[in-house]
Coordinates of N, CA and C in Angstrom, one line a residue:
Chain A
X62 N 96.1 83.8 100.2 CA 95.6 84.7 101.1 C 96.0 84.2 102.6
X63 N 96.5 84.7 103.3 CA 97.3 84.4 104.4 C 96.2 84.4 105.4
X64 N 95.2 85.8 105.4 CA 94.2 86.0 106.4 C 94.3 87.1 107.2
X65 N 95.6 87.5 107.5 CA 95.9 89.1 107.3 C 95.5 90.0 106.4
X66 N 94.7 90.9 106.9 CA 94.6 91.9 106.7 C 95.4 93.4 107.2
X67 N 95.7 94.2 105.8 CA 96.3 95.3 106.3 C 95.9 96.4 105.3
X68 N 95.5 97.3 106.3 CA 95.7 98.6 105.2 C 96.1 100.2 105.5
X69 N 95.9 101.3 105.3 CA 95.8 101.1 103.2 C 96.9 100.2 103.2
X70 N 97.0 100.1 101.6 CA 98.2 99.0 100.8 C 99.1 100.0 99.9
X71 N 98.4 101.2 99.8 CA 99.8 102.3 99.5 C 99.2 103.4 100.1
X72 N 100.3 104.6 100.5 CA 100.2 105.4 101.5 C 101.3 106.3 101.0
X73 N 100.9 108.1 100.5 CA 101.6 108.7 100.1 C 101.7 110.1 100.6
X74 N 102.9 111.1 101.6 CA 102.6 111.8 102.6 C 103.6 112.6 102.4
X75 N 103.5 113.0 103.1 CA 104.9 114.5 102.7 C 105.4 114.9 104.4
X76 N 106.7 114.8 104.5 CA 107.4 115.0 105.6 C 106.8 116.0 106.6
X77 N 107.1 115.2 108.3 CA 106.3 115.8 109.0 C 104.8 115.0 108.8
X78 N 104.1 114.8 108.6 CA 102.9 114.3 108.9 C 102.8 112.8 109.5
X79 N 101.8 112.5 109.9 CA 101.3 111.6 110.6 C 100.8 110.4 110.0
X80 N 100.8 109.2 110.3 CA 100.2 108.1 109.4 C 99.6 107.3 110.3
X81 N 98.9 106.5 109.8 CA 98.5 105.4 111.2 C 97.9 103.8 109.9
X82 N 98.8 102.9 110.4 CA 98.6 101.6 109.2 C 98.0 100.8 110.8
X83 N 96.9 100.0 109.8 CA 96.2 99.2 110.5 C 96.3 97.7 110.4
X84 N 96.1 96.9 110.9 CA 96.4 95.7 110.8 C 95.4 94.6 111.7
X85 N 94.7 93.5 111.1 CA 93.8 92.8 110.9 C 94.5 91.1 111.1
X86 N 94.7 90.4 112.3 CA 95.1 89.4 112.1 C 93.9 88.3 111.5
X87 N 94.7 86.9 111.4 CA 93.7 86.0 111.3 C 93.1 85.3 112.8
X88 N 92.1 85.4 112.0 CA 90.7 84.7 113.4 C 91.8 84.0 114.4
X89 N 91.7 84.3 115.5 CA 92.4 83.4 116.8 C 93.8 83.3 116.8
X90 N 94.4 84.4 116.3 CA 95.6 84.7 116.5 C 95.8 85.4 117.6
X91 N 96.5 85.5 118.7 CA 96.7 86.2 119.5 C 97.3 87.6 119.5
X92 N 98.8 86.9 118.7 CA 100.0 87.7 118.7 C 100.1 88.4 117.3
X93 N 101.2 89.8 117.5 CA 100.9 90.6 116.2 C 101.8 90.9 116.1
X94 N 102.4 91.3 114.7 CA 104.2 91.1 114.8 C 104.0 92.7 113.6
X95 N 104.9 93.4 114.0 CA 105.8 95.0 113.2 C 106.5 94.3 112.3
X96 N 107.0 94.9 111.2 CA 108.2 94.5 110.7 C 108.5 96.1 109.4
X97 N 109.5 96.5 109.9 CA 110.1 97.4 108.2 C 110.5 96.8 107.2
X98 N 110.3 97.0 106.1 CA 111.2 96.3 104.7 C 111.4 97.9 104.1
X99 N 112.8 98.4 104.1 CA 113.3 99.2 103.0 C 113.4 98.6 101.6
X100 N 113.6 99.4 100.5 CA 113.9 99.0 99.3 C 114.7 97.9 99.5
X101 N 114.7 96.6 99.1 CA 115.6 95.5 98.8 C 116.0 95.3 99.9
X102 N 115.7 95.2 101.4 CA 116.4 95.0 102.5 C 115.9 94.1 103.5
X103 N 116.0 93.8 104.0 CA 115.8 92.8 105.0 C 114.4 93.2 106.3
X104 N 113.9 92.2 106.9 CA 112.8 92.6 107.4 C 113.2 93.0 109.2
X105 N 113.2 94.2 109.2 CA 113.4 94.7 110.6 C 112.0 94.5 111.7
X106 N 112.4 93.7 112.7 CA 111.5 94.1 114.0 C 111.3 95.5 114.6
X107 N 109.8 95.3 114.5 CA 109.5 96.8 115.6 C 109.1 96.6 116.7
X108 N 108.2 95.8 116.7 CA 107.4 95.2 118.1 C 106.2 93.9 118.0
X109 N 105.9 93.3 119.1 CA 105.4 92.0 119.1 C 104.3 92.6 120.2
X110 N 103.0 92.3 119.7 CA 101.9 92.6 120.7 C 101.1 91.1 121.2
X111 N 100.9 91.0 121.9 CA 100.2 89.4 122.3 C 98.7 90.0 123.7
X112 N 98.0 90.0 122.5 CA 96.5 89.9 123.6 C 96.5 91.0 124.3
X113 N 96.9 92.2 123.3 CA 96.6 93.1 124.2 C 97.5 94.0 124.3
X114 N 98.5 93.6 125.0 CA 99.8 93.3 125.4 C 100.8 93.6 125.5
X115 N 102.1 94.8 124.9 CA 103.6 94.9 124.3 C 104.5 93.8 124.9
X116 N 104.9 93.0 124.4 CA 105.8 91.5 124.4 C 107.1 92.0 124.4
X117 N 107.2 92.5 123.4 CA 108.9 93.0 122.6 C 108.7 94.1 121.9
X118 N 110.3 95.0 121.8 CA 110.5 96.3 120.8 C 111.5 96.0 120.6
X119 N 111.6 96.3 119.5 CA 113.2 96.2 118.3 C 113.5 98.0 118.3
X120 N 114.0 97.6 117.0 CA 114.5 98.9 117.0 C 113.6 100.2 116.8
X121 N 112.7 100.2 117.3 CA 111.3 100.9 116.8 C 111.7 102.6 117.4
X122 N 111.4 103.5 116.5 CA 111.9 104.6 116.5 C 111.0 105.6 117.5
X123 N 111.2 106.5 118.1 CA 110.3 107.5 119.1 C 109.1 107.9 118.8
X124 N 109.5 107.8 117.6 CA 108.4 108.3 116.6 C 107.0 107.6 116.6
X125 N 107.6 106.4 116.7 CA 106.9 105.4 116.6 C 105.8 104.5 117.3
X126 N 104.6 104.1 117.1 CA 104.1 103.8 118.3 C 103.2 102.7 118.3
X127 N 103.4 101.8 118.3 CA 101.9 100.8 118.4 C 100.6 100.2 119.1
X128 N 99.6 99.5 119.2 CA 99.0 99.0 120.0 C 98.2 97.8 119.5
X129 N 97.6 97.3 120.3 CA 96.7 96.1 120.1 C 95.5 96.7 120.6
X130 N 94.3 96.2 120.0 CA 93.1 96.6 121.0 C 92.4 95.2 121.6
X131 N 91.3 95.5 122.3 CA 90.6 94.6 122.5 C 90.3 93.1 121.5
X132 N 89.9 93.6 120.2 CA 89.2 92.5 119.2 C 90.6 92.2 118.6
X133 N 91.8 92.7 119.1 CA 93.2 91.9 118.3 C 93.5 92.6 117.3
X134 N 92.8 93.8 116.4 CA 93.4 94.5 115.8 C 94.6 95.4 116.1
X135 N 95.5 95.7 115.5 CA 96.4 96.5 115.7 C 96.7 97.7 114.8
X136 N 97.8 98.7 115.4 CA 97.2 100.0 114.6 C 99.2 100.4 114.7
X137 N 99.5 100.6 113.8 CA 101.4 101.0 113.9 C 101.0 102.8 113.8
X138 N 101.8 103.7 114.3 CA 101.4 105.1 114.1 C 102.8 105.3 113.6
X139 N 102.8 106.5 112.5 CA 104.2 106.9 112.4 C 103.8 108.3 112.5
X140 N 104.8 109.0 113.3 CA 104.5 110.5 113.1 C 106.3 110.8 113.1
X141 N 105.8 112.9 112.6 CA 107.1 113.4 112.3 C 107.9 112.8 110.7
X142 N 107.1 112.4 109.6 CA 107.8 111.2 109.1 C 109.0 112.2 108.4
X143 N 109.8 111.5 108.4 CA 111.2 111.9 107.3 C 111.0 111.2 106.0
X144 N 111.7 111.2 105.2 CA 111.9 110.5 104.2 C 112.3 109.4 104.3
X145 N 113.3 108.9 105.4 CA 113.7 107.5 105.4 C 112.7 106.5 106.0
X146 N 111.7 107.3 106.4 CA 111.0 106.2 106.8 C 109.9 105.8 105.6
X147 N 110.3 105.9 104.3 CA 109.7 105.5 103.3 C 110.5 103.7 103.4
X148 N 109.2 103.2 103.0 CA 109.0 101.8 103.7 C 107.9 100.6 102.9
X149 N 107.7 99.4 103.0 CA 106.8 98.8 103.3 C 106.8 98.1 104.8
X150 N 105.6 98.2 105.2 CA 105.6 97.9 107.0 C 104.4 96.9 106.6
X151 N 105.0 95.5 107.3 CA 104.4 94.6 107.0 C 103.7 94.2 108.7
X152 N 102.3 93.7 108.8 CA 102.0 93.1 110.0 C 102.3 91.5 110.0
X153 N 102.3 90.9 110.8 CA 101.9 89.3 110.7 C 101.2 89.0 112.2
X154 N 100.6 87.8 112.1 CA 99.8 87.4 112.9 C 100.4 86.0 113.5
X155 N 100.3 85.2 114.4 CA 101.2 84.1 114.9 C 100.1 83.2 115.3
X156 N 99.9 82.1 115.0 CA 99.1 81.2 116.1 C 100.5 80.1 117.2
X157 N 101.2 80.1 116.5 CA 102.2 79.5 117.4 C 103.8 80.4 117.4
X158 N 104.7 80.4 118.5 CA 105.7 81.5 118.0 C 106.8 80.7 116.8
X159 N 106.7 82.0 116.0 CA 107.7 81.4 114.8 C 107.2 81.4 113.4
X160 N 105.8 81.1 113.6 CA 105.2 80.6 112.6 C 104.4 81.7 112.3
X161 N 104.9 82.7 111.2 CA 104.1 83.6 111.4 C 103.4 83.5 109.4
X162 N 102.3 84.5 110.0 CA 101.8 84.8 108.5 C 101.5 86.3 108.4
X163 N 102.0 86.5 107.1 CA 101.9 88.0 106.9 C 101.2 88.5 106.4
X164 N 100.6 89.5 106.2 CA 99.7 90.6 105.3 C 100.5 90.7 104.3
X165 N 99.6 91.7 103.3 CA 100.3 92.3 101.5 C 101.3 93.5 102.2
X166 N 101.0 93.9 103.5 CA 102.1 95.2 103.2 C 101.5 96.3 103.8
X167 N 101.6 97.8 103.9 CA 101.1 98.9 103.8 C 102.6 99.7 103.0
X168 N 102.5 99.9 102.1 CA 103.9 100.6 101.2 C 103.4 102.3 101.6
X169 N 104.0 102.8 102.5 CA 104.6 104.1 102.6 C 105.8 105.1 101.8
X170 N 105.3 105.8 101.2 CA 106.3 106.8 100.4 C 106.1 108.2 101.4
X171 N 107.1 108.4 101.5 CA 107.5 110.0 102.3 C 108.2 110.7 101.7
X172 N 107.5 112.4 101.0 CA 107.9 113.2 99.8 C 108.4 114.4 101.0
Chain B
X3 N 121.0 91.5 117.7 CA 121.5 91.6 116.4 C 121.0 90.2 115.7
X4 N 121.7 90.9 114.3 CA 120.4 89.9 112.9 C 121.4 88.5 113.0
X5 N 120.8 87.3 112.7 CA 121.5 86.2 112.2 C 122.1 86.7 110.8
X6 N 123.2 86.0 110.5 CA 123.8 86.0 109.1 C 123.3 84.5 108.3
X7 N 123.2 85.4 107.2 CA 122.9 84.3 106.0 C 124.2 84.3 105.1
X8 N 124.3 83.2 104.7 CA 125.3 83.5 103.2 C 124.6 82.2 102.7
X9 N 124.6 82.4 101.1 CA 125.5 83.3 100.6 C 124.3 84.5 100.3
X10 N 124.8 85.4 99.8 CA 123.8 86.8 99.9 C 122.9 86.3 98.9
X11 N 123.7 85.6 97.9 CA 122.7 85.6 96.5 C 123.3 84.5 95.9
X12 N 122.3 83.8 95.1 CA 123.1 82.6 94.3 C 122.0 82.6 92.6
X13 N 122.8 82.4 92.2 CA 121.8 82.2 90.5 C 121.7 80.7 90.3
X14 N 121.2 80.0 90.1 CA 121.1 78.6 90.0 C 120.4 78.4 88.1
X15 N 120.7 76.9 87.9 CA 120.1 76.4 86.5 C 119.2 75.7 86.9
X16 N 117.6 75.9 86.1 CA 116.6 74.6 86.8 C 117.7 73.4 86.6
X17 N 117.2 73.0 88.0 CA 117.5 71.1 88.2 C 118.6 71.2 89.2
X18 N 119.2 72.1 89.6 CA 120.3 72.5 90.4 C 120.1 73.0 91.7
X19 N 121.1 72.6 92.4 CA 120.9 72.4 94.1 C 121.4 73.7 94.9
X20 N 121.0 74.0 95.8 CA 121.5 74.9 96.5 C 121.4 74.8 98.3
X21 N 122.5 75.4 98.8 CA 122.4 75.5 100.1 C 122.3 76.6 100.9
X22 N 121.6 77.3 101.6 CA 121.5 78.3 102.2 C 121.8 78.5 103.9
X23 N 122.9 79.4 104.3 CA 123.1 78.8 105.9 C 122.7 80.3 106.7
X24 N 122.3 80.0 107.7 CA 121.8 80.9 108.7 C 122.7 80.7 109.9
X25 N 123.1 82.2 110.3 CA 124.0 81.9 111.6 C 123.9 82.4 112.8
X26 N 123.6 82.1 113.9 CA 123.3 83.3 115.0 C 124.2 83.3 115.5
X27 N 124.1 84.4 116.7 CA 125.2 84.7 117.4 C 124.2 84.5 119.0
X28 N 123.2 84.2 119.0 CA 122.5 83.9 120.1 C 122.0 82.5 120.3
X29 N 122.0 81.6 121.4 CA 121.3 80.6 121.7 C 119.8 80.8 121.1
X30 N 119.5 79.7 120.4 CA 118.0 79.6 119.7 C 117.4 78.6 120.2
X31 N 116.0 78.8 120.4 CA 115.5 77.8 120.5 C 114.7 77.5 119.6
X32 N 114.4 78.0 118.5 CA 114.0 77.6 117.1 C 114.2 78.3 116.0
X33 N 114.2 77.9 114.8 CA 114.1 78.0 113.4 C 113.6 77.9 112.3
X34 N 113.4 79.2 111.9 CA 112.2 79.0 110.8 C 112.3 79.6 109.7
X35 N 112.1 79.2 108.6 CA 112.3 79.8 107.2 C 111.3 79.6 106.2
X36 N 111.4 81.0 105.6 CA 110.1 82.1 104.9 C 111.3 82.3 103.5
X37 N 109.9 82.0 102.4 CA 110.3 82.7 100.8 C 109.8 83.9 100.8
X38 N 110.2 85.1 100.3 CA 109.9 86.1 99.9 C 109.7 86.3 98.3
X39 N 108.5 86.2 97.6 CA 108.7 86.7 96.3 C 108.7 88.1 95.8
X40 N 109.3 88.6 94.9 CA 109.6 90.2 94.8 C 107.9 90.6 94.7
X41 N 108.1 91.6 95.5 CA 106.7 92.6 95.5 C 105.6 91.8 96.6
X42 N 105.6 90.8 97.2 CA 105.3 89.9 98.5 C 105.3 89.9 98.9
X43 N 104.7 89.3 100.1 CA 104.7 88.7 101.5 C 105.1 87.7 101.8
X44 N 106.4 87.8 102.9 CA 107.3 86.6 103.0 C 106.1 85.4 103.6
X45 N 106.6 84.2 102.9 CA 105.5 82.6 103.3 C 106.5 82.3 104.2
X46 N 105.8 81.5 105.0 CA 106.5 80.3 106.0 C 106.6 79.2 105.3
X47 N 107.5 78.7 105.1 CA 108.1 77.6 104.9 C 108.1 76.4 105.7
X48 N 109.0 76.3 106.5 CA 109.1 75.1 107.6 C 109.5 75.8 108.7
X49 N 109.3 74.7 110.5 CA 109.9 75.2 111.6 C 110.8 74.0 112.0
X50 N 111.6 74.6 112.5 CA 112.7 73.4 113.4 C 113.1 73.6 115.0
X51 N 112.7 72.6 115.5 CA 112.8 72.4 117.0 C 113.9 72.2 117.4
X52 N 114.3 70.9 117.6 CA 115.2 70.3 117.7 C 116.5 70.1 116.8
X53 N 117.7 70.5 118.0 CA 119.1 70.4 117.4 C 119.3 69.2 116.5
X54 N 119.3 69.1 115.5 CA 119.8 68.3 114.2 C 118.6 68.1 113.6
X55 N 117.8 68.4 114.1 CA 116.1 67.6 113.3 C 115.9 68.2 112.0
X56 N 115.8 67.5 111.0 CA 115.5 67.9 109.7 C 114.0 67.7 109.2
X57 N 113.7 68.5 108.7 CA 112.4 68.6 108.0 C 112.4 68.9 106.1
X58 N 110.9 68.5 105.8 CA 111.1 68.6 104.4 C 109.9 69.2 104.0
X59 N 110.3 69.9 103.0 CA 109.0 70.7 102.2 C 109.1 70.6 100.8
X60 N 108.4 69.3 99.9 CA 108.5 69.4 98.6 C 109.7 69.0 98.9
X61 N 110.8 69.8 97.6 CA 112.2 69.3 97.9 C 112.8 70.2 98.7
X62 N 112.3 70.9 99.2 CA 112.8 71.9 100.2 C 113.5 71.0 101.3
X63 N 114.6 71.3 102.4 CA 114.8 70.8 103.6 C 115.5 71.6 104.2
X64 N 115.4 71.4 105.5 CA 116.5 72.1 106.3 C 117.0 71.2 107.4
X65 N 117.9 71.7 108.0 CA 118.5 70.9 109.7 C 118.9 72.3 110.3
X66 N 119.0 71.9 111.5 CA 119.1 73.1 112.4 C 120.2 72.5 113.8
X67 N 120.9 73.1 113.7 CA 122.4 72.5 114.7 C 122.5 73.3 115.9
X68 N 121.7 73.4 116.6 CA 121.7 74.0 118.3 C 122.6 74.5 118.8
X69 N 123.6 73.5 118.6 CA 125.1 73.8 119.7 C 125.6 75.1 118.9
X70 N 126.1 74.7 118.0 CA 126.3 75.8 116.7 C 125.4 76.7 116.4
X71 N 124.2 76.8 116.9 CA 123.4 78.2 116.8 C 123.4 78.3 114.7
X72 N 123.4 77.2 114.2 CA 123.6 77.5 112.4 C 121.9 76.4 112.3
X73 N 121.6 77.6 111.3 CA 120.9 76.4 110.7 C 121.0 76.2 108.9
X74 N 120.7 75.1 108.0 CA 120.7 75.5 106.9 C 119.5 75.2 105.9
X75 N 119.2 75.4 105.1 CA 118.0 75.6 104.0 C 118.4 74.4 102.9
X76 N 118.2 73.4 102.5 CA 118.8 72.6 101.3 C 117.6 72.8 100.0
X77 N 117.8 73.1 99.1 CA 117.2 73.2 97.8 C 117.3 72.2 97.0
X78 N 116.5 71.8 95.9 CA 117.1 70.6 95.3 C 116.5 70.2 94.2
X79 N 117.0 70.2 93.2 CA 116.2 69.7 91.9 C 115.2 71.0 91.7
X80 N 116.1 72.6 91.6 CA 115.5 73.7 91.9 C 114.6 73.8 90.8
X81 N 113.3 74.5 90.9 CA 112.2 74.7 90.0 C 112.1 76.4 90.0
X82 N 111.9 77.3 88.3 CA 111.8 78.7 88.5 C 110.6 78.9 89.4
X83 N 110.1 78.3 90.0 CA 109.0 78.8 91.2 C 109.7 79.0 92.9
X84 N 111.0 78.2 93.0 CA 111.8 78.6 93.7 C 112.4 79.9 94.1
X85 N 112.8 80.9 92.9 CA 113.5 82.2 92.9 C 112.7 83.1 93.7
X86 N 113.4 83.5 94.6 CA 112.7 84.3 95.6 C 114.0 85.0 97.0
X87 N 114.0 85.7 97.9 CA 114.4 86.3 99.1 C 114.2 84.8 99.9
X88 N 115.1 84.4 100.7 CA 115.0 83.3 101.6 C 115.3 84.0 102.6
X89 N 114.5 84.1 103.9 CA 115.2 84.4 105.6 C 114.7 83.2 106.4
X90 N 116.0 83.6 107.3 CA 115.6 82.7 108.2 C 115.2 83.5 109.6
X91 N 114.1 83.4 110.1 CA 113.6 83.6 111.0 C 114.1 82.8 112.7
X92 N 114.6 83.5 113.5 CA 114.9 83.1 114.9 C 114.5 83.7 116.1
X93 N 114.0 82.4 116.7 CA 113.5 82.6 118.3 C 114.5 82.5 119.5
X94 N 115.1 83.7 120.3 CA 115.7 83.4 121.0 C 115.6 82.4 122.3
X95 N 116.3 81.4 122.7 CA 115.9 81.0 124.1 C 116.0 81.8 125.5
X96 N 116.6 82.7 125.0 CA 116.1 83.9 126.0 C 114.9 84.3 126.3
X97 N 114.0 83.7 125.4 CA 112.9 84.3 125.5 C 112.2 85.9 125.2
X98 N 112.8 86.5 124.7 CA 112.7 87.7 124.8 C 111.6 88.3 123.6
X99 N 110.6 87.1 123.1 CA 109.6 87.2 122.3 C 110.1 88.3 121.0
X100 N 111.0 88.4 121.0 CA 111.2 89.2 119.6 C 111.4 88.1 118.3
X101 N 111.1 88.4 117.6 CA 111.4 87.5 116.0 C 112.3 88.2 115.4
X102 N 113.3 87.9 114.8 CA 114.6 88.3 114.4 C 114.8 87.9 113.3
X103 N 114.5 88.1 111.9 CA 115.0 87.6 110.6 C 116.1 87.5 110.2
X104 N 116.7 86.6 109.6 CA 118.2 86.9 108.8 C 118.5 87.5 108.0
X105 N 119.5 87.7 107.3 CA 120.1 89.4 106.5 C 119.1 88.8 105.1
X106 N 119.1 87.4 105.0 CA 118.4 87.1 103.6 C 119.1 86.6 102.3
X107 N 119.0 85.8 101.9 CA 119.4 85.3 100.9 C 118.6 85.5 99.1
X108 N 119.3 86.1 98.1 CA 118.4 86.0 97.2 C 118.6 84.6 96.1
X109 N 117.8 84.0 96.0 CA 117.6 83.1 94.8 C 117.3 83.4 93.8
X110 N 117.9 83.2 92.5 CA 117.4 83.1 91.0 C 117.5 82.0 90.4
X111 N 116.2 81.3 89.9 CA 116.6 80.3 89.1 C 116.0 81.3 87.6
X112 N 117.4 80.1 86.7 CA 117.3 80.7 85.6 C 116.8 78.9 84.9
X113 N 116.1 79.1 83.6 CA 115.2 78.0 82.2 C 116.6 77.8 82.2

């Protein structure tokens, strides 16, 4: 158990609609890290939140939208979905940069 | 853009060694590498600071070559608890707080 929290942990929607995955770092973590994983593929950057904050954006789509709140949770929104944005979208949490730890996931299917 | 890994994939025999290399195209100022097991949340493995500095995990190890922007992964005396997605994770010295994974390497150990 990493300490991350994320949910839901599956998520099933039908094109056009809206989602919103939440994400729960570990106690005294500052920073909060995006990441896509398509089927079998490698882990894309979306965005880095630090205390609040937007740090960094990757390739993160219009669509797309994140934030941090106050107590350090964070919330990823996807709207307009297509089908390609069928996904697992992982959070992680950082207490130092680099070293990060991840959540289970939130696995998105878009029908 | 992503660092390169090769080799993409390697099948190995328990007891058998392997090397895994990471390559940027960006000045780094660190390196870090995460197992991915299928259906998981990539772990953190080890971090590397310093150009040539080697670290060890179990029989895990790595070095990380600065000037060369490479770093590599050494495996060793591989155990089936090994097989897994290897990335390497990089911090630019740019600063530009993004975390950048590599394309990923897959491991299989085979009995």
């Amino acid at each position: 158990d990493s300490g991350v929290t994320q949910t839901p942990k599956h998520l099933i929607t039908a094109t056009g609609q809206r989602v919103t995955l939440r994400c729960s770092p570990r106690s005294g973590d500052l920073s909060v890290y995006w990441y896509q994983q398509s089927l079998d593929q490698g882990l894309q950057f979306l965005i880095h939140y630090y205390n609040g904050e937007e740090r960094a954006k990757g390739n993160i789509l219009e669509r797309f939208s994140a934030q941090q709140f106050p107590d350090l949770h964070s919330e990823l929104n996807l709207s307009s979905l297509e089908l390609g944005d069928s996904a697992l979208y992982f959070c992680a949490s950082s207490p130092l940069p680099g070293e990060l730890f991840f959540g289970e996931g939130s696995r998105l299917t878009v029908l | 853009q992503q660092p390169v890994q090769s080799p993409q994939a390697v099948i190995l025999r328990e007891g058998e060694d392997a090397v895994i290399n990471c390559s940027s195209s960006k000045a780094l100022y660190s390196v870090h590498w995460y197992r991915q097991k299928h259906g998981e949340a990539p772990v953190f493995l080890m971090i590397l600071l310093k150009g040539g500095e080697q670290k060890g995990h179990e029989k895990i190890s790595a070095s990380f070559n600065e000037k060369k922007q490479q770093s590599s992964l050494y495996l060793t005396a591989s155990q089936l608890s090994y097989s897994g997605t290897y990335f390497c994770g990089t911090e630019p010295v740019s600063g530009t707080y993004k975390y950048i994974f590599g394309t990923g390497t897959r491991l299989k150990v085979l009995a």
